[in-house]
Coordinates of C-alpha atoms in Angstrom, one line a residue:
Chain A
M1 CA -31.9 -140.9 -114.0
L2 CA -28.4 -142.5 -113.5
N3 CA -27.5 -146.4 -115.0
V4 CA -25.0 -148.0 -114.5
N5 CA -24.1 -150.8 -116.9
N6 CA -22.9 -154.3 -116.8
A7 CA -19.5 -152.3 -114.6
D8 CA -17.0 -154.7 -113.0
V9 CA -14.3 -152.3 -110.9
F10 CA -10.8 -154.2 -110.2
Y11 CA -8.3 -152.9 -108.4
G12 CA -5.0 -153.2 -109.5
K13 CA -5.6 -157.3 -110.6
H14 CA -8.2 -157.7 -107.8
Q15 CA -11.7 -157.2 -108.4
V16 CA -14.0 -155.5 -106.2
L17 CA -17.1 -154.8 -107.8
Y18 CA -18.8 -157.7 -110.0
D19 CA -21.9 -157.3 -112.8
I20 CA -23.5 -153.9 -111.5
N21 CA -26.4 -153.2 -112.6
I22 CA -28.4 -149.4 -110.8
E23 CA -31.4 -147.8 -112.3
L24 CA -31.6 -144.4 -110.1
E25 CA -34.4 -142.1 -110.0
A26 CA -35.7 -139.2 -108.1
G27 CA -35.7 -140.8 -104.4
I28 CA -34.5 -141.8 -101.8
Y29 CA -31.7 -144.5 -102.3
G30 CA -30.2 -146.4 -98.7
L31 CA -26.8 -148.6 -100.7
I32 CA -26.1 -151.1 -97.2
G33 CA -23.7 -153.2 -97.5
E34 CA -21.2 -154.2 -94.3
N35 CA -18.0 -153.0 -94.1
G36 CA -15.2 -154.0 -97.5
A37 CA -18.8 -154.7 -99.3
G38 CA -18.0 -152.0 -102.1
K39 CA -20.1 -149.2 -100.9
T40 CA -17.1 -146.6 -101.7
T41 CA -16.4 -148.2 -104.5
L42 CA -19.5 -148.0 -105.7
I43 CA -19.8 -144.2 -104.8
G44 CA -16.2 -144.3 -106.9
L45 CA -17.2 -145.3 -109.8
I46 CA -20.9 -143.3 -109.8
T47 CA -19.2 -140.5 -109.5
G48 CA -16.4 -141.0 -111.9
L49 CA -13.8 -141.4 -109.1
L50 CA -12.7 -144.8 -110.7
R51 CA -13.6 -146.0 -114.3
P52 CA -15.4 -149.5 -114.8
K53 CA -13.1 -152.1 -116.4
N54 CA -15.6 -153.2 -118.1
G55 CA -19.3 -151.1 -118.1
S56 CA -21.2 -147.9 -118.0
V57 CA -22.4 -145.2 -115.8
T58 CA -24.6 -143.0 -118.1
W59 CA -26.5 -140.1 -117.3
N60 CA -29.7 -139.6 -118.6
G61 CA -28.5 -142.0 -121.5
K62 CA -25.0 -140.5 -121.7
D63 CA -21.5 -141.7 -120.7
I64 CA -20.5 -139.8 -117.6
N65 CA -16.6 -140.1 -119.4
K66 CA -18.0 -138.4 -122.7
L67 CA -19.7 -135.5 -120.3
G68 CA -16.2 -134.3 -119.3
N69 CA -16.3 -131.8 -115.8
S70 CA -20.8 -131.3 -116.6
Y71 CA -21.0 -133.9 -115.7
Y72 CA -20.4 -133.2 -112.0
D73 CA -22.7 -129.6 -111.9
N74 CA -25.3 -132.7 -110.9
I75 CA -23.3 -134.5 -108.2
G76 CA -22.7 -133.5 -104.8
Y77 CA -21.3 -135.6 -103.1
L78 CA -19.9 -136.3 -99.0
P79 CA -17.7 -138.2 -98.5
Q80 CA -17.1 -140.4 -95.3
F81 CA -15.4 -138.9 -92.1
P82 CA -14.6 -135.4 -94.2
T83 CA -12.2 -133.4 -92.8
L84 CA -12.6 -130.3 -94.9
Y85 CA -10.3 -127.5 -94.1
S86 CA -9.7 -127.2 -90.5
D87 CA -7.9 -123.6 -91.3
F88 CA -10.7 -122.3 -93.0
Y89 CA -13.9 -120.3 -91.2
S90 CA -17.2 -121.9 -92.5
K91 CA -18.1 -119.1 -94.8
D92 CA -15.3 -119.3 -96.2
F93 CA -14.8 -123.2 -96.7
L94 CA -18.6 -122.9 -98.7
E95 CA -17.4 -120.0 -100.9
Y96 CA -14.2 -121.6 -101.6
M97 CA -16.5 -125.4 -102.8
A98 CA -19.1 -122.6 -104.6
L99 CA -16.0 -121.7 -106.6
I100 CA -14.5 -125.1 -107.7
K101 CA -18.0 -126.3 -108.0
G102 CA -18.5 -123.0 -110.8
M103 CA -20.5 -121.3 -109.3
K104 CA -20.5 -117.7 -109.8
K105 CA -20.4 -114.5 -107.3
K106 CA -23.7 -113.6 -107.5
E107 CA -25.0 -116.8 -107.5
Y108 CA -23.2 -118.3 -104.7
K109 CA -23.5 -115.6 -102.3
E110 CA -27.1 -115.7 -100.8
R111 CA -26.9 -119.7 -100.7
V112 CA -23.9 -120.0 -99.0
D113 CA -26.1 -118.3 -96.1
M114 CA -29.2 -119.9 -97.3
L115 CA -27.8 -122.9 -96.6
L116 CA -25.3 -122.7 -93.3
E117 CA -28.7 -121.3 -92.2
F118 CA -30.6 -125.2 -93.5
V119 CA -28.2 -127.3 -91.8
G120 CA -27.8 -124.9 -88.5
L121 CA -24.8 -123.5 -88.4
S122 CA -26.0 -119.9 -89.5
D123 CA -24.1 -118.8 -85.8
E124 CA -21.1 -121.0 -86.2
K125 CA -20.2 -119.1 -89.6
H126 CA -17.0 -117.1 -88.4
K127 CA -15.3 -120.9 -86.8
K128 CA -12.7 -122.2 -87.8
I129 CA -14.0 -125.5 -88.9
G130 CA -10.8 -126.5 -87.0
A131 CA -12.8 -126.4 -84.1
F132 CA -16.2 -127.8 -85.3
S133 CA -18.0 -130.9 -83.5
G134 CA -18.3 -134.3 -85.9
G135 CA -21.1 -134.1 -86.5
M136 CA -21.1 -129.8 -87.6
R137 CA -18.1 -131.1 -90.3
Q138 CA -20.8 -133.2 -91.6
R139 CA -23.9 -130.6 -91.9
L140 CA -21.1 -128.6 -92.9
G141 CA -20.4 -131.6 -95.9
I142 CA -23.9 -132.0 -96.6
A143 CA -23.8 -127.7 -97.0
Q144 CA -21.4 -127.9 -99.5
A145 CA -22.6 -130.7 -101.6
L146 CA -25.7 -128.8 -102.1
L147 CA -24.1 -126.2 -103.4
N148 CA -25.3 -126.3 -106.8
E149 CA -28.6 -128.0 -106.3
P150 CA -27.0 -131.0 -107.2
K151 CA -29.5 -133.4 -109.4
L152 CA -27.7 -136.4 -107.8
L153 CA -27.0 -136.2 -103.8
I154 CA -24.7 -138.8 -102.7
L155 CA -23.7 -139.3 -99.1
D156 CA -20.9 -141.8 -97.8
E157 CA -21.9 -142.7 -94.0
P158 CA -22.4 -139.4 -92.9
T159 CA -23.7 -140.8 -90.0
A160 CA -21.3 -142.0 -88.9
G161 CA -19.2 -141.4 -85.3
L162 CA -22.3 -138.9 -84.9
D163 CA -24.4 -139.2 -81.0
P164 CA -28.5 -139.9 -81.7
S165 CA -29.2 -136.3 -81.6
E166 CA -26.5 -135.6 -84.3
R167 CA -28.3 -138.3 -86.8
I168 CA -32.3 -137.4 -85.9
R169 CA -31.4 -134.0 -86.9
F170 CA -29.5 -135.9 -90.4
R171 CA -32.5 -137.3 -90.8
N172 CA -34.3 -134.6 -90.6
I173 CA -32.2 -132.6 -93.6
L174 CA -32.5 -135.7 -95.7
T175 CA -36.4 -136.1 -95.7
D176 CA -35.9 -132.4 -96.6
L177 CA -33.9 -132.6 -99.6
S178 CA -34.9 -135.7 -100.9
K179 CA -37.9 -134.3 -103.2
D180 CA -37.4 -133.9 -106.2
K181 CA -34.0 -135.3 -106.3
I182 CA -31.3 -138.7 -106.0
V183 CA -30.0 -139.4 -103.1
L184 CA -27.6 -142.5 -102.8
L185 CA -27.2 -142.9 -98.8
A186 CA -24.6 -145.5 -98.3
T187 CA -23.6 -146.6 -94.9
H188 CA -24.3 -149.8 -92.3
I189 CA -26.1 -148.4 -90.0
I190 CA -29.5 -149.5 -90.5
P191 CA -31.7 -146.9 -88.8
D192 CA -30.4 -144.3 -90.0
I193 CA -32.4 -145.1 -94.0
E194 CA -35.3 -147.7 -92.4
N195 CA -37.3 -145.2 -92.0
V196 CA -36.0 -142.8 -94.4
A197 CA -34.9 -144.0 -97.7
K198 CA -37.9 -146.4 -99.5
N199 CA -34.9 -148.2 -101.7
I200 CA -32.4 -150.2 -101.0
I201 CA -29.7 -151.8 -102.7
F202 CA -27.8 -154.5 -100.9
L203 CA -24.2 -155.0 -101.6
H204 CA -22.5 -157.7 -100.5
R205 CA -18.5 -158.6 -101.0
G206 CA -18.8 -156.8 -105.0
K207 CA -22.4 -157.6 -105.6
I208 CA -26.1 -156.7 -105.4
L209 CA -27.8 -159.3 -104.3
A210 CA -31.0 -157.3 -104.0
I211 CA -32.2 -153.7 -105.5
D212 CA -36.1 -153.5 -104.6
T213 CA -37.9 -150.8 -102.2
S214 CA -37.4 -151.5 -98.6
D215 CA -41.7 -152.8 -98.3
N216 CA -40.9 -155.3 -100.9
L217 CA -37.5 -156.8 -98.8
I218 CA -39.2 -157.3 -96.1
N219 CA -42.2 -158.4 -97.7
N220 CA -39.9 -161.2 -98.7
I221 CA -39.0 -162.2 -95.0
N222 CA -42.4 -162.4 -93.6
G223 CA -42.6 -165.4 -91.2
K224 CA -39.2 -166.4 -91.4
V225 CA -37.7 -163.9 -88.6
K226 CA -38.2 -165.4 -85.8
E227 CA -37.6 -165.0 -81.3
A228 CA -37.3 -166.8 -78.5
V229 CA -36.4 -167.4 -75.1
I230 CA -33.4 -169.8 -75.0
S231 CA -30.8 -171.0 -72.1
E232 CA -27.1 -169.9 -72.2
D233 CA -25.9 -173.8 -72.9
E234 CA -28.6 -173.4 -76.6
Y235 CA -27.4 -169.7 -76.6
H236 CA -23.3 -170.6 -77.3
R237 CA -24.5 -174.1 -79.5
I238 CA -27.0 -172.5 -81.9
N239 CA -25.2 -170.4 -85.5
R240 CA -24.6 -166.9 -83.9
Q241 CA -24.8 -165.5 -87.4
R242 CA -28.3 -166.5 -87.7
I243 CA -29.2 -164.1 -84.8
S244 CA -29.5 -160.5 -85.5
N245 CA -30.0 -159.1 -81.8
A246 CA -29.7 -161.0 -78.3
I247 CA -30.6 -160.1 -75.3
Y248 CA -29.8 -161.5 -72.0
E249 CA -31.7 -161.4 -68.7
D250 CA -31.4 -163.6 -65.4
G251 CA -29.9 -166.3 -67.0
S252 CA -31.3 -167.4 -70.7
Y253 CA -30.9 -165.2 -73.8
K254 CA -34.1 -163.4 -75.5
V255 CA -32.2 -163.9 -79.3
R256 CA -34.6 -162.8 -82.3
G257 CA -33.3 -164.0 -86.5
F258 CA -33.6 -166.7 -88.6
L259 CA -34.8 -169.5 -85.7
D260 CA -35.7 -172.6 -88.2
N261 CA -34.2 -175.0 -85.2
I262 CA -36.1 -173.4 -82.6
T263 CA -38.9 -174.9 -81.9
D264 CA -41.1 -173.0 -80.0
A265 CA -39.8 -169.6 -82.3
I266 CA -42.7 -167.0 -81.8
I267 CA -42.6 -165.5 -85.0
V268 CA -42.6 -162.2 -85.6
E269 CA -42.5 -158.7 -88.4
P270 CA -39.3 -158.2 -89.8
G271 CA -36.8 -155.3 -90.0
L272 CA -34.4 -154.0 -92.8
E273 CA -32.0 -155.3 -90.0
D274 CA -33.1 -158.6 -90.3
V275 CA -33.3 -158.2 -94.6
F276 CA -30.0 -157.0 -94.0
L277 CA -28.6 -160.1 -92.5
Y278 CA -30.9 -162.9 -94.2
Y279 CA -28.8 -161.5 -97.3
M280 CA -25.3 -162.0 -95.5
L281 CA -26.4 -165.7 -94.6
Chain B
M1 CA -9.3 -119.1 -105.8
I2 CA -5.8 -118.4 -105.1
R3 CA -6.8 -116.6 -102.0
Y4 CA -8.4 -119.7 -100.7
E5 CA -5.1 -122.0 -102.0
L6 CA -2.5 -118.4 -100.3
K7 CA -4.7 -118.5 -97.7
K8 CA -4.6 -122.6 -97.1
I9 CA -0.6 -122.3 -97.3
V10 CA 0.1 -118.9 -95.2
N11 CA -2.7 -120.1 -92.2
N12 CA -1.1 -123.6 -92.2
K13 CA 0.6 -123.3 -88.3
F14 CA 3.3 -125.3 -89.4
I15 CA 4.8 -123.7 -92.3
V16 CA 4.8 -120.5 -89.8
V17 CA 6.4 -122.3 -86.8
F18 CA 9.1 -123.2 -89.9
L19 CA 9.8 -119.6 -91.0
V20 CA 9.8 -117.9 -87.9
L21 CA 12.8 -120.7 -86.5
F22 CA 14.4 -120.3 -90.0
F23 CA 13.2 -116.4 -90.1
C24 CA 16.3 -117.0 -86.2
L25 CA 18.5 -119.8 -88.5
D26 CA 19.2 -117.1 -91.3
I27 CA 20.2 -114.5 -89.5
F28 CA 21.9 -116.7 -86.9
V29 CA 23.8 -118.1 -89.7
M30 CA 24.7 -115.1 -91.5
I31 CA 26.5 -113.4 -88.2
S32 CA 28.2 -116.7 -87.4
K33 CA 29.5 -116.7 -90.8
N34 CA 30.5 -112.8 -90.1
I35 CA 31.2 -112.8 -86.9
G36 CA 35.3 -111.3 -87.6
Q37 CA 33.3 -108.4 -89.2
I38 CA 31.0 -107.2 -86.7
N39 CA 34.8 -107.4 -84.4
Y40 CA 36.3 -105.1 -87.6
I41 CA 33.3 -102.8 -87.2
S42 CA 33.6 -103.1 -83.4
S43 CA 35.8 -100.8 -81.5
K44 CA 35.6 -97.3 -81.5
Q45 CA 37.9 -96.6 -83.8
Y46 CA 36.0 -97.6 -86.0
D47 CA 32.8 -95.8 -84.8
N48 CA 35.0 -92.7 -85.0
Y49 CA 36.0 -93.6 -88.3
R50 CA 33.2 -94.0 -89.9
R51 CA 32.1 -90.3 -88.9
L52 CA 35.2 -89.6 -91.4
Y53 CA 34.0 -91.7 -93.6
N54 CA 30.7 -89.2 -94.1
D55 CA 33.0 -86.5 -95.3
I56 CA 35.1 -88.7 -97.5
R57 CA 33.1 -90.6 -99.4
G58 CA 31.7 -89.5 -103.0
D59 CA 34.5 -88.0 -105.6
I60 CA 37.8 -88.9 -104.6
T61 CA 39.5 -85.2 -104.1
S62 CA 43.0 -84.6 -102.9
E63 CA 41.5 -82.7 -100.5
K64 CA 39.7 -85.6 -98.9
V65 CA 42.9 -88.3 -99.7
K66 CA 44.7 -85.3 -97.5
T67 CA 42.2 -85.8 -94.6
L68 CA 42.8 -89.8 -94.4
Q69 CA 46.9 -89.6 -94.9
E70 CA 46.0 -87.3 -91.6
A71 CA 43.7 -89.6 -89.6
K72 CA 46.1 -92.3 -90.9
L73 CA 48.3 -90.7 -87.9
N74 CA 45.9 -90.7 -85.1
M75 CA 45.9 -94.2 -84.7
E76 CA 44.6 -94.4 -81.0
V77 CA 41.3 -92.4 -82.6
Y78 CA 41.0 -93.6 -86.0
G79 CA 42.4 -97.5 -85.9
L80 CA 44.2 -98.9 -89.4
Y81 CA 41.1 -97.9 -91.6
P82 CA 41.8 -95.4 -92.9
E83 CA 44.9 -96.9 -93.9
V84 CA 42.6 -99.4 -95.2
A85 CA 40.2 -96.7 -97.4
I86 CA 44.4 -94.8 -99.1
N87 CA 44.7 -98.2 -99.9
T88 CA 41.1 -98.5 -101.7
I89 CA 41.5 -95.1 -103.1
N90 CA 44.1 -96.3 -104.4
N91 CA 43.0 -99.3 -106.7
N92 CA 40.5 -97.4 -107.9
R93 CA 42.4 -94.9 -108.9
D94 CA 44.5 -96.8 -110.9
Y95 CA 41.9 -99.0 -112.3
E96 CA 41.9 -96.5 -114.9
K97 CA 44.2 -98.0 -116.1
R98 CA 44.5 -101.6 -115.4
A99 CA 41.2 -101.8 -117.5
K100 CA 43.8 -99.1 -120.4
D101 CA 46.6 -102.9 -119.8
V102 CA 42.7 -104.7 -121.0
V103 CA 42.7 -102.7 -123.5
D104 CA 45.7 -103.2 -124.8
M105 CA 46.4 -107.0 -124.6
A106 CA 42.8 -107.6 -125.8
L107 CA 43.2 -105.6 -128.3
D108 CA 47.3 -107.2 -129.5
N109 CA 45.6 -110.5 -129.5
A110 CA 42.7 -109.7 -131.5
Y111 CA 45.2 -108.3 -133.9
T112 CA 47.3 -111.4 -133.7
Y113 CA 44.5 -113.5 -134.5
N114 CA 42.9 -112.0 -137.0
L115 CA 46.7 -112.4 -138.9
I116 CA 46.4 -116.3 -137.9
N117 CA 42.8 -116.0 -138.9
Q118 CA 41.1 -117.7 -135.4
Q119 CA 37.8 -115.3 -136.5
N120 CA 35.9 -115.9 -133.0
R121 CA 38.8 -115.2 -130.9
Y122 CA 39.7 -112.5 -133.0
I123 CA 36.0 -111.6 -132.0
N124 CA 36.5 -112.7 -128.1
S125 CA 39.2 -109.7 -128.3
I126 CA 37.4 -107.6 -129.4
C127 CA 34.1 -108.1 -127.6
I128 CA 36.7 -107.9 -124.2
A129 CA 38.2 -105.0 -125.4
N130 CA 35.2 -103.0 -125.8
I131 CA 34.0 -104.0 -122.6
F132 CA 36.7 -102.6 -120.5
R133 CA 37.0 -99.6 -122.5
D134 CA 36.0 -97.1 -120.4
R135 CA 36.3 -97.7 -117.3
H136 CA 37.3 -95.8 -114.4
I137 CA 36.4 -95.8 -110.9
D138 CA 36.1 -92.4 -109.3
C139 CA 34.4 -92.5 -106.1
Y140 CA 35.3 -94.2 -103.4
Y141 CA 32.6 -96.1 -101.3
E142 CA 32.8 -98.9 -98.7
T143 CA 32.0 -102.0 -100.6
D144 CA 33.2 -104.7 -98.3
G145 CA 30.1 -106.8 -98.1
I146 CA 28.4 -106.5 -101.7
D147 CA 30.5 -109.9 -102.4
E148 CA 29.4 -112.2 -98.7
Y149 CA 26.2 -111.0 -99.6
L150 CA 26.1 -112.0 -103.2
K151 CA 27.7 -115.4 -102.8
Y152 CA 25.1 -115.9 -99.6
D153 CA 23.3 -119.0 -100.8
Y154 CA 21.2 -120.3 -97.8
S155 CA 17.8 -119.3 -98.3
T156 CA 17.5 -121.1 -101.2
I157 CA 17.5 -123.7 -99.1
I158 CA 14.6 -122.3 -96.8
V159 CA 12.6 -121.1 -100.1
I160 CA 12.8 -124.6 -101.5
I161 CA 11.6 -126.7 -98.1
I162 CA 8.6 -123.9 -98.1
I163 CA 7.3 -124.7 -101.9
I164 CA 8.0 -128.6 -100.4
M165 CA 5.5 -127.7 -97.8
S166 CA 3.6 -125.7 -99.8
I167 CA 2.7 -128.4 -101.9
N168 CA 2.1 -130.8 -98.9
I169 CA -0.5 -128.3 -98.1
L170 CA -1.7 -127.6 -101.0
W171 CA -1.7 -131.8 -102.6
I172 CA -0.4 -134.5 -100.5
N173 CA -2.9 -133.0 -97.7
D174 CA -5.8 -133.1 -100.1
R175 CA -5.1 -137.0 -100.7
K176 CA -4.3 -137.7 -97.0
T177 CA -7.8 -136.5 -95.8
E178 CA -9.9 -137.6 -98.8
M179 CA -10.5 -134.3 -99.9
Y180 CA -9.6 -134.6 -102.8
R181 CA -12.4 -137.0 -103.2
I182 CA -15.1 -133.8 -102.6
V183 CA -13.1 -131.9 -105.0
N184 CA -12.3 -133.7 -107.4
T185 CA -16.2 -133.9 -108.6
T186 CA -16.4 -131.0 -108.5
Y187 CA -16.7 -129.1 -112.4
Y188 CA -13.0 -127.3 -112.1
G189 CA -11.4 -129.3 -109.7
K190 CA -9.6 -131.3 -112.2
N191 CA -8.0 -129.0 -114.3
R192 CA -8.4 -125.1 -113.2
L193 CA -8.0 -125.8 -109.5
N194 CA -4.7 -128.3 -110.1
V195 CA -3.9 -125.1 -112.7
I196 CA -4.2 -121.9 -109.7
K197 CA -2.0 -123.9 -107.3
V198 CA 0.6 -124.4 -109.2
I199 CA 0.5 -120.4 -109.5
S200 CA -0.5 -120.3 -105.6
V201 CA 2.8 -122.7 -104.9
L202 CA 4.9 -119.7 -107.7
I203 CA 3.7 -116.6 -106.0
I204 CA 4.3 -118.1 -102.7
T205 CA 7.9 -118.7 -104.0
V206 CA 8.3 -115.4 -105.6
I207 CA 7.5 -114.1 -102.8
S208 CA 9.5 -115.9 -100.3
E209 CA 12.3 -115.7 -102.5
I210 CA 12.5 -111.1 -102.1
F211 CA 11.6 -111.5 -99.3
F212 CA 14.4 -113.7 -97.6
R213 CA 16.7 -111.6 -100.0
I214 CA 15.2 -107.9 -98.2
L215 CA 16.6 -110.3 -95.5
E216 CA 19.7 -110.8 -96.6
L217 CA 20.6 -107.5 -98.3
I218 CA 19.3 -106.0 -95.2
T219 CA 21.2 -107.9 -92.5
F220 CA 24.6 -107.6 -95.0
Y221 CA 24.6 -104.2 -95.1
I222 CA 24.0 -103.5 -91.3
I223 CA 26.6 -106.0 -90.6
Y224 CA 29.1 -104.4 -93.5
R225 CA 27.6 -100.7 -93.4
F226 CA 28.2 -101.0 -97.1
D227 CA 27.3 -98.1 -99.4
G228 CA 27.9 -96.7 -103.2
I229 CA 25.0 -99.3 -104.5
S230 CA 24.5 -97.4 -107.8
Q231 CA 28.2 -98.0 -108.9
P232 CA 29.7 -100.0 -111.8
L233 CA 30.2 -103.5 -110.2
Y234 CA 33.7 -103.4 -111.2
S235 CA 34.3 -101.2 -108.4
V236 CA 33.9 -104.1 -106.2
K237 CA 37.4 -105.5 -105.5
E238 CA 36.3 -109.0 -106.1
Y239 CA 34.6 -107.9 -108.7
A240 CA 37.5 -106.1 -110.7
D241 CA 37.4 -107.8 -113.8
T242 CA 34.0 -108.8 -113.8
L243 CA 32.5 -108.5 -118.1
Y244 CA 29.4 -106.5 -116.5
N245 CA 29.1 -103.2 -116.4
G246 CA 26.1 -102.4 -115.2
S247 CA 26.1 -101.2 -111.4
I248 CA 25.9 -102.7 -108.2
I249 CA 22.4 -102.5 -107.6
S250 CA 21.3 -103.9 -110.9
A251 CA 23.4 -107.3 -110.3
M252 CA 21.6 -107.8 -107.0
L253 CA 18.4 -107.6 -109.0
I254 CA 19.6 -109.9 -111.1
D255 CA 20.8 -112.4 -108.7
L256 CA 17.8 -112.1 -107.6
L257 CA 15.9 -112.9 -110.7
L258 CA 18.1 -115.7 -111.7
K259 CA 17.5 -117.6 -108.2
I260 CA 13.3 -116.2 -108.2
L261 CA 13.8 -118.1 -111.5
G262 CA 15.8 -121.0 -110.6
C263 CA 12.9 -121.7 -107.4
I264 CA 10.5 -121.2 -109.9
M265 CA 12.1 -124.0 -112.1
V266 CA 12.4 -126.9 -108.7
S267 CA 8.7 -125.5 -107.6
L268 CA 7.4 -126.8 -112.0
I269 CA 9.8 -130.4 -110.9
V270 CA 8.0 -131.0 -107.3
A271 CA 4.9 -129.9 -108.9
I272 CA 4.6 -132.0 -111.9
C273 CA 6.5 -135.1 -109.7
V274 CA 3.8 -135.1 -107.4
L275 CA 0.8 -134.7 -109.1
L276 CA 2.2 -137.3 -112.1
V277 CA 3.4 -140.0 -109.8
R278 CA 1.1 -141.3 -107.2
N279 CA 3.0 -142.2 -104.5
T280 CA 5.0 -139.2 -102.0
I281 CA 7.8 -140.8 -101.1
L282 CA 8.9 -141.9 -104.7
A283 CA 7.0 -138.4 -106.1
Y284 CA 9.5 -136.5 -103.5
G285 CA 13.1 -138.8 -104.9
L286 CA 12.3 -138.6 -108.4
A287 CA 11.6 -134.7 -107.9
F288 CA 15.0 -134.3 -105.5
I289 CA 17.3 -136.5 -108.3
L290 CA 15.3 -134.0 -111.2
S291 CA 16.7 -130.8 -109.2
I292 CA 19.7 -132.1 -109.0
V293 CA 20.7 -133.5 -113.0
L294 CA 18.8 -130.2 -113.8
R295 CA 21.1 -127.7 -111.4
Y296 CA 24.4 -128.5 -113.2
P297 CA 22.7 -126.5 -116.5
V298 CA 21.4 -124.0 -114.6
K299 CA 23.4 -122.7 -112.2
S300 CA 21.1 -120.1 -111.0
F301 CA 21.7 -120.2 -107.0
D302 CA 25.9 -119.8 -107.6
N303 CA 25.0 -116.2 -109.3
Y304 CA 28.7 -114.2 -108.2
R305 CA 30.6 -117.1 -110.1
M306 CA 28.4 -115.5 -112.9
F307 CA 30.0 -112.2 -112.4
R308 CA 33.0 -113.7 -112.0
S309 CA 33.6 -115.3 -115.0
R310 CA 35.5 -114.0 -117.8
N311 CA 33.7 -115.8 -120.9
V312 CA 32.7 -114.9 -123.3
Y313 CA 30.4 -117.2 -126.3
I314 CA 30.0 -116.4 -129.6
I315 CA 27.1 -117.3 -130.8
K316 CA 25.6 -116.8 -134.8
D317 CA 27.8 -113.7 -134.8
Y318 CA 26.7 -111.8 -131.4
L319 CA 28.3 -111.8 -128.0
F320 CA 26.6 -113.0 -125.0
T321 CA 29.0 -114.0 -121.5
D322 CA 27.3 -116.1 -118.9
I323 CA 24.7 -113.2 -117.3
S324 CA 23.4 -113.1 -120.4
I325 CA 23.3 -117.4 -121.0
M326 CA 21.5 -117.6 -117.8
I327 CA 19.3 -115.3 -117.8
L328 CA 18.2 -116.9 -121.5
I329 CA 18.7 -120.1 -120.0
G330 CA 16.4 -118.8 -116.2
I331 CA 13.7 -118.4 -119.1
I332 CA 13.6 -122.0 -119.6
P333 CA 11.5 -122.8 -115.8
L334 CA 9.3 -119.8 -117.7
V335 CA 8.4 -121.1 -121.0
S336 CA 8.4 -124.1 -118.8
M337 CA 5.1 -124.0 -116.2
L338 CA 3.5 -122.5 -119.8
M339 CA 4.0 -126.5 -121.0
L340 CA 2.9 -127.3 -117.4
L341 CA -0.6 -125.0 -117.7
V342 CA -0.9 -127.0 -120.5
I343 CA -0.4 -130.3 -119.7
L344 CA -2.7 -129.9 -116.2
R345 CA -5.9 -128.5 -118.6
C346 CA -5.4 -131.8 -120.7
Y347 CA -4.7 -134.5 -117.5
K348 CA -7.3 -135.7 -115.9
S349 CA -6.7 -137.8 -112.5
V350 CA -7.7 -140.7 -112.4
I351 CA -7.5 -143.6 -109.0

C-alpha cells in the first residue's frame, strides 16, 4: 500500500502541490488533470525524485526516504515521452535496465525475452531504438518498467502521441497487468482510462479535487449533463467552459455539457469527460 | 554495466565523427609543424645516407668513423648527412669528459658548502655528482625527433574534448532527455551507476590518451626515423644535462603515465562539477577554472621541461628531482578518484 500524507511540494518558493493525501492499493488508478495540474510532480513525489516540504510518502507504512534504494525494487516507472537510448538495441536496453535495477543475469535473461514477447516487440529485438516508432518506444518503455515485477507501476501519459491502434494495444496490455499491483496511470486523455481505471484521482492546480471510483464520480453528476441544439448566435453567447462537446451541423450547434441556462436541453447519461469538466468549473 | 556505459560513448555518432576529424587534424598538425624535417629527409642523398646508416649505427668504432669520413667527401651521393653524423659522434665521445667535468664541479661545490656548513646545498651537490658519475655514450643513433615527440602535446586537448563529450553523453543527455527519471528510480541508479559512469569515463580517457600518443609516436617515427630508444635519455642532445638516467623508452612511458594521470584529474574535476552543479554551463565553467587552477601545481602535460630540469629537492634526507615529484603528485588523481567514489556512494541526487 502506498500512502501520501499531507504532502506539500515546492519548486523553490513556488508551491506546486497542496496538502496531498492519497492511499493506493492494488488496482488501476487514473490520475487525471489538465496540463500543468501537477501530475508529473505528484509522480515525482511518489517515486522519490522529489521530496515534500511537509508531509510524507510511505510504502507499507515505512517512509520511502528511510527505505532507500530498496523502495525501488517495488517500482516500475515510465515517464512522459521516454526517449530511451537511441543507439541501443531493444534487447540490450532491457538488459541494461535489468542490471541497474539490481537483477542478476539468470533472473533477467528469460524475463527480457518474455517481456519483449508480451509487448509485441520480440521481432524487433535486434533493431536500434532510434528506428522505433513512438508506439514501439512506449511499449519498450512499459517492458522496462515491468522488468523487476514491480508492485507499483507508474505510467505518465503513456498514450500521448500514439495512434488509435497503438492506444488500443496499450489498453489491452494494461488490463493484463493490473491484477495484483498498483497501477497509477497519469493522463489528460480521458478515453484511455475510462474503461480501464476503476479509481480516479482528479488533480487541478496542485490540489486533489476528488478521489473515488469512476462509477461514483459519474453518479454524482447524474442529471446535470445535458445536450441541446442551439443557434450559432446562442453558441457564441454561452459560456464555452461549460461545454464538453460541440458539433456544427446545418447552421446550428449540437452541444453537450452543463447547460443549466438552456431550457429545452435534454438530460443525458454522463461520462468521465463530463466529470472532468465538472471539477474544472 | 560498464560495458553498456562504454557502448553509449562509443556508439555515439558525434564522437565517431569527432575522432575521425581530429585524428586527421592531429596528423596534419604534426606534419605541418615538422615540414622542415620532411624536406630534410626527402632527398635522394638522405636515402643513400640511410643505407649507410644501417652499417654505422650502434657502437662507435674507428672503422665506422672512417666510413663516415669517406662518405663526407662524396657530397654528391650523401650530401651533408655524414658530416652531421660525425659531429654527433664527436659529441657522444666527448660526453664522458663533460659528465666528468660536471662531477668534478659538483664535488668542488660540495666541498665548499660543507666548509660553510650549508648542508642542503652540500647534499644537493653530492647528488648531482652521483647522478652524472659514470655517464658515457658509446653508441651512435639518430635521436632527432625524440625531443619534438616529447614536446608535442596537442592530443591532450583532443582527449579533454573526448572527456567532455563522454560526460555529456553519460550525464547531461540523461538530464536533457529525462532518462534520469527512469534511471534514478532504479536500485542502482542514484549511487552505483554514477560510480560506473565515472569508471567508464576514466577508461575512455586512458584508452584515448594511449591511442593518440601511440599515433603520435608512429607519426614522429615516420617523419624523423629516430632510433636507439633503449639508449639513455641523456644521449639525446636536448637532454644532455637531464638528471634522469633512465632510457628514452622509459622516459616516453613516464611521459605517457603523467599525461594519463593529468587527464584522469581533468575527468574527475569535470565529472564532480557536472554531478554537483545542475546548470550545465556553470558546471563546465567551474570545471574549466578548477582545471586551470590545478594545472599549475600539477604540470603533467609539459613533461619535456621536467626531463630537462636540473632541480633537485631534499625532503627529509630523501632526494627528489622534478620527475619523481611529478610522479608522486600524479598520484593525487588516483586519491581523488577514490574520494569521489566514496562521495558518489553516499550521494543522493535530489531535483
